[in-house]
Coordinates of C-alpha atoms in Angstrom, one line a residue:
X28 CA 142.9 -151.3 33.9
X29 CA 141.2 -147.7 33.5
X30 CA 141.4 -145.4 31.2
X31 CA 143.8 -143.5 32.7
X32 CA 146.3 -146.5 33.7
X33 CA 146.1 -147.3 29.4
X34 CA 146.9 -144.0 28.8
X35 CA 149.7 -144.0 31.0
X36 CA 150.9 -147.5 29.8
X37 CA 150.8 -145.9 26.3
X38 CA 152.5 -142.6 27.0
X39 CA 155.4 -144.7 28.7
X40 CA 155.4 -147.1 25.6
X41 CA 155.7 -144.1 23.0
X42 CA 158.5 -142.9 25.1
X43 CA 160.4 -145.7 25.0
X44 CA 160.3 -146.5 21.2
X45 CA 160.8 -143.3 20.3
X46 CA 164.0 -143.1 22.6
X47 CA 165.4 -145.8 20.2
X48 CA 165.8 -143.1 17.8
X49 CA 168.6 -141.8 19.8
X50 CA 170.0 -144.7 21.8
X51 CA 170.4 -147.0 18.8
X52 CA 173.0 -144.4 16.9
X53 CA 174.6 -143.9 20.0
X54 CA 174.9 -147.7 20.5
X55 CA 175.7 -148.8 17.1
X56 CA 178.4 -146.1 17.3
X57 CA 180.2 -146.8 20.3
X58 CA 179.9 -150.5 19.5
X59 CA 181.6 -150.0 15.9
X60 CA 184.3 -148.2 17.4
X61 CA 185.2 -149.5 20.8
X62 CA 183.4 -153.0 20.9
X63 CA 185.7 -154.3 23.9
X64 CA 185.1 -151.0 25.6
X65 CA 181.0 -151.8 25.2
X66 CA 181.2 -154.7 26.6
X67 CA 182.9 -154.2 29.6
X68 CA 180.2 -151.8 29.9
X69 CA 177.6 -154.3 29.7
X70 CA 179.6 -156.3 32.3
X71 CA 179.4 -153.5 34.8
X72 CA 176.0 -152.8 33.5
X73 CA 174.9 -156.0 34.6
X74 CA 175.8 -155.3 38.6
X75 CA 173.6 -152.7 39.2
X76 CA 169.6 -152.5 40.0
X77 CA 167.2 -153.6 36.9
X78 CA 165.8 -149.8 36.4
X79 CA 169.0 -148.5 36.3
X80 CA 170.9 -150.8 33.7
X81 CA 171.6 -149.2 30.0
X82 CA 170.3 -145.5 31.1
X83 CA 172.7 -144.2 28.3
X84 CA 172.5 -147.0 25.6
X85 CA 170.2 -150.0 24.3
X86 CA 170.2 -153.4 26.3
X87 CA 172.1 -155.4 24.4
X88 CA 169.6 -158.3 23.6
X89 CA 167.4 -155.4 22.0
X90 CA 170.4 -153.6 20.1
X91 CA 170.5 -157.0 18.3
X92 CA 166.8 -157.5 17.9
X93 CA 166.4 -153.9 16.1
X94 CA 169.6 -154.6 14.0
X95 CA 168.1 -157.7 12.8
X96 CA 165.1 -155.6 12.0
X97 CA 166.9 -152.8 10.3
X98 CA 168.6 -155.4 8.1
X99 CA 165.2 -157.7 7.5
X100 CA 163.8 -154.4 6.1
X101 CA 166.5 -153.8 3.9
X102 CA 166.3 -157.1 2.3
X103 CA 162.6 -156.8 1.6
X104 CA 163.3 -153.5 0.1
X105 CA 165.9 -153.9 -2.5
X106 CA 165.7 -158.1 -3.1
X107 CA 161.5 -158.8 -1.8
X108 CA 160.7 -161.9 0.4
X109 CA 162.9 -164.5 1.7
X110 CA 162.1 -167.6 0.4
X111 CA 161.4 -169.3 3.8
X112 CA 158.4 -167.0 3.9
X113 CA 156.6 -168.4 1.2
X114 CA 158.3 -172.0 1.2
X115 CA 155.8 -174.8 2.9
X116 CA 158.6 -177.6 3.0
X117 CA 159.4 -178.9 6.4
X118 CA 160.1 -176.6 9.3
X119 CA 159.6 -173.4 6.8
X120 CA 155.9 -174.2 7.3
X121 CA 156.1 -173.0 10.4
X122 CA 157.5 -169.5 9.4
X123 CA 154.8 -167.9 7.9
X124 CA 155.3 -164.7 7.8
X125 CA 158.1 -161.7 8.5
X126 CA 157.5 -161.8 11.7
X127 CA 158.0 -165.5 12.6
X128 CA 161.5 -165.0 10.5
X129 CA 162.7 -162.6 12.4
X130 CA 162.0 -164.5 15.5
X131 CA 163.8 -167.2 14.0
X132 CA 166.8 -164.9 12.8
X133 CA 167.1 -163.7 16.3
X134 CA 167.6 -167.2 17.9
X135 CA 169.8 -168.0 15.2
X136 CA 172.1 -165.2 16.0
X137 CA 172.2 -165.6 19.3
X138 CA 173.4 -168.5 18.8
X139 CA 176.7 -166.7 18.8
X140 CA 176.7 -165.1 22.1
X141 CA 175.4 -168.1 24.0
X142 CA 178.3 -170.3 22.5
X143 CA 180.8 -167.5 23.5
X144 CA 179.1 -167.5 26.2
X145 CA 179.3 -170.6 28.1
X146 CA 182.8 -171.2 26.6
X147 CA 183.7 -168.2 28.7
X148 CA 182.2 -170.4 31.5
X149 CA 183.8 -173.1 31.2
X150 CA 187.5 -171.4 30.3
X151 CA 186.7 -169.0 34.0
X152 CA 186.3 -173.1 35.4
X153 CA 182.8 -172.1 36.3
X154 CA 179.4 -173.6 36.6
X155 CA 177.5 -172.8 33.7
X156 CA 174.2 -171.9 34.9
X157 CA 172.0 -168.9 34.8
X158 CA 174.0 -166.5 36.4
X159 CA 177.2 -167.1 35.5
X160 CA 175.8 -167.1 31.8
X161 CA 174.0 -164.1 32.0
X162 CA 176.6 -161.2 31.9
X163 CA 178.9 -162.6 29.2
X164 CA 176.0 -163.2 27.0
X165 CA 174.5 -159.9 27.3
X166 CA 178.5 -158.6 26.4
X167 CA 178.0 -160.9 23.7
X168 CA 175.0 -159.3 22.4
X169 CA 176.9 -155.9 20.8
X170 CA 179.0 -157.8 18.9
X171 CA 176.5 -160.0 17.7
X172 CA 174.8 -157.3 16.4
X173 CA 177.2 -155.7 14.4
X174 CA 178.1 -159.1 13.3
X175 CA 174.2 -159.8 12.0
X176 CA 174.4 -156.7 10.4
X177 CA 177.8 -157.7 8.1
X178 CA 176.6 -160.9 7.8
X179 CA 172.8 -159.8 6.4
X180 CA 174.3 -157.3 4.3
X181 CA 176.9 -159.9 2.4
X182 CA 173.8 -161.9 2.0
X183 CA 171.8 -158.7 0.5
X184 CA 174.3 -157.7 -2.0
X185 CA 174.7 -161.9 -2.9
X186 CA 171.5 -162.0 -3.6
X187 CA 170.9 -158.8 -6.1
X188 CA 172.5 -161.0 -8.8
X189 CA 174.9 -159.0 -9.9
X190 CA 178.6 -159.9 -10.5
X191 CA 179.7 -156.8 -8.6
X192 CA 177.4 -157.3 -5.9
X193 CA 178.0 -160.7 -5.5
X194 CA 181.8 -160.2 -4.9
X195 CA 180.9 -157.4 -2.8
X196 CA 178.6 -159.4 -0.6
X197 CA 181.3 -162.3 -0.4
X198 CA 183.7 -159.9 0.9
X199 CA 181.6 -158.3 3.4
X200 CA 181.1 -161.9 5.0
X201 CA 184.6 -162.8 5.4
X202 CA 185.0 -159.6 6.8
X203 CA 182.3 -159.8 9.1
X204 CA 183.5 -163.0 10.2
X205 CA 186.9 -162.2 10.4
X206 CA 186.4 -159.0 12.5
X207 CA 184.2 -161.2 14.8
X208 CA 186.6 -164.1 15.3
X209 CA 189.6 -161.5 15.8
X210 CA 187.7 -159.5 18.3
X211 CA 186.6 -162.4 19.9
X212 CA 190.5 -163.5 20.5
X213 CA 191.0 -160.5 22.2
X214 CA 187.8 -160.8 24.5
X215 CA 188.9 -164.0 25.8
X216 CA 193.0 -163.1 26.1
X217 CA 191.5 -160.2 28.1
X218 CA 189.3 -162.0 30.3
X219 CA 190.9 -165.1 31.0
X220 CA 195.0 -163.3 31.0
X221 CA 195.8 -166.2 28.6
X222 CA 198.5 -166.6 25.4
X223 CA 196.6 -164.9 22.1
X224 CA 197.1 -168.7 21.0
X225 CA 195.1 -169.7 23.6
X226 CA 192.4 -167.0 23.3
X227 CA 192.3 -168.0 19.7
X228 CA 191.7 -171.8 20.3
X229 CA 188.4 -170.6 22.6
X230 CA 187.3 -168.0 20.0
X231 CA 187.4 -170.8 17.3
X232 CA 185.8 -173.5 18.9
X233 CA 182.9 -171.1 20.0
X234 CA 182.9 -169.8 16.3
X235 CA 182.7 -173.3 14.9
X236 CA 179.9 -174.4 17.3
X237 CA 177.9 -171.0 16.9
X238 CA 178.4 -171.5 12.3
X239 CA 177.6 -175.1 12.9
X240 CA 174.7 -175.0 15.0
X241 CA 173.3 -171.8 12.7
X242 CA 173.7 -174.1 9.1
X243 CA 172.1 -177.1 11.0
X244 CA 169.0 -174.6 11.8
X245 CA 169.1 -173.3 8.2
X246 CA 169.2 -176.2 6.7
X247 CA 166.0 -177.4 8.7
X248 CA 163.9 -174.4 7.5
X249 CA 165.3 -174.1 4.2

């Protein structure tokens, strides 16, 4: 590669993190306030050419990436560390630094849109392979976020010690969770044309494999 081709590669790179700086408010936005709505978007999205996907918003998988970030810097600013960091028990050995958790925070989350996911799948009485799997799980993805972002901040305000906080922090989880599993309910009694008892059988089992296989991974690297 010349000079010129690095410069290039550069120019193009600044460009695209610095269009973050718009797309992400726009994306958290419309997500906050018309998550169904974003991803039926991402469906559609998903059937057109590769340059041409998410021209007026984040990809999905990188709206919950950066949320995961926003919310990993928060915690290091008002409670320091996470103790995995600096824990050398076990698994936690291998997470060595901030980096490495977030990695670890991102497969943890998406957790939930995979189970969601293939459940989706499976309900549909589709093969679950890699492209049936692809455009539910990017849908997936916005809500994820939002959800990783309610669930972080309970566990920020838990861990600032104070009573207040901790109630706070409490709340905001059961709400997070609660919003999640209720919009999920209406995802799959939209897609499928089901009973809402039926979309909320699917939702829960998802939700209880996604919370399962997430404590099983914290536990390992705790």
């Amino acid at each position: 590669m010349n000079f010129f081709n690095l410069l290039k590669s550069l120019d193009e790179l600044l460009y695209e993190v610095m269009s973050w700086l718009v797309f992400y408010p726009i994306t958290l936005w419309r997500t906050l306030v018309r998550p169904l709505q974003m991803m039926d978007y991402s469906d559609v999205e998903q059937g057109d050419a590769a340059d041409q996907q998410y021209t007026d918003t984040l990809s999905p998988p990188l709206f919950l990436l950066l949320s995961l970030i926003i919310v990993h810097a928060a915690e290091i600013a008002l409670v320091g560390n996470n103790a995995v960091v600096t824990s050398k028990v076990g698994l936690a050995a291998l997470v060595s630094n901030n980096t490495d958790l977030i990695i670890l925070r991102i497969v943890m989350y998406s957790l939930f849109p995979v189970m969601m996911a293939a459940r989706m799948v499976r309900a549909q009485g589709l093969q679950v392979n890699r492209d049936t799997l692809r455009a539910p799980f990017y849908s997936q993805c916005y809500t994820a976020a939002v959800l990783a972002m309610l669930l972080g901040g309970g566990v920020i305000l838990i861990k600032l010690g104070h009573d207040w906080s901790a109630l706070a922090g409490v709340a905001l989880t059961f709400f997070g969770l609660l919003w999640f599993g209720f919009l999920q309910t209406a995802w799959f009694n939209q897609h499928l044309k089901c009973g809402r008892l039926r979309a909320f059988g699917h939702a829960s089992r998802a939700m209880v494999e996604s919370l399962i296989a997430m404590f099983v991974m914290s536990n390992l690297f705790s």
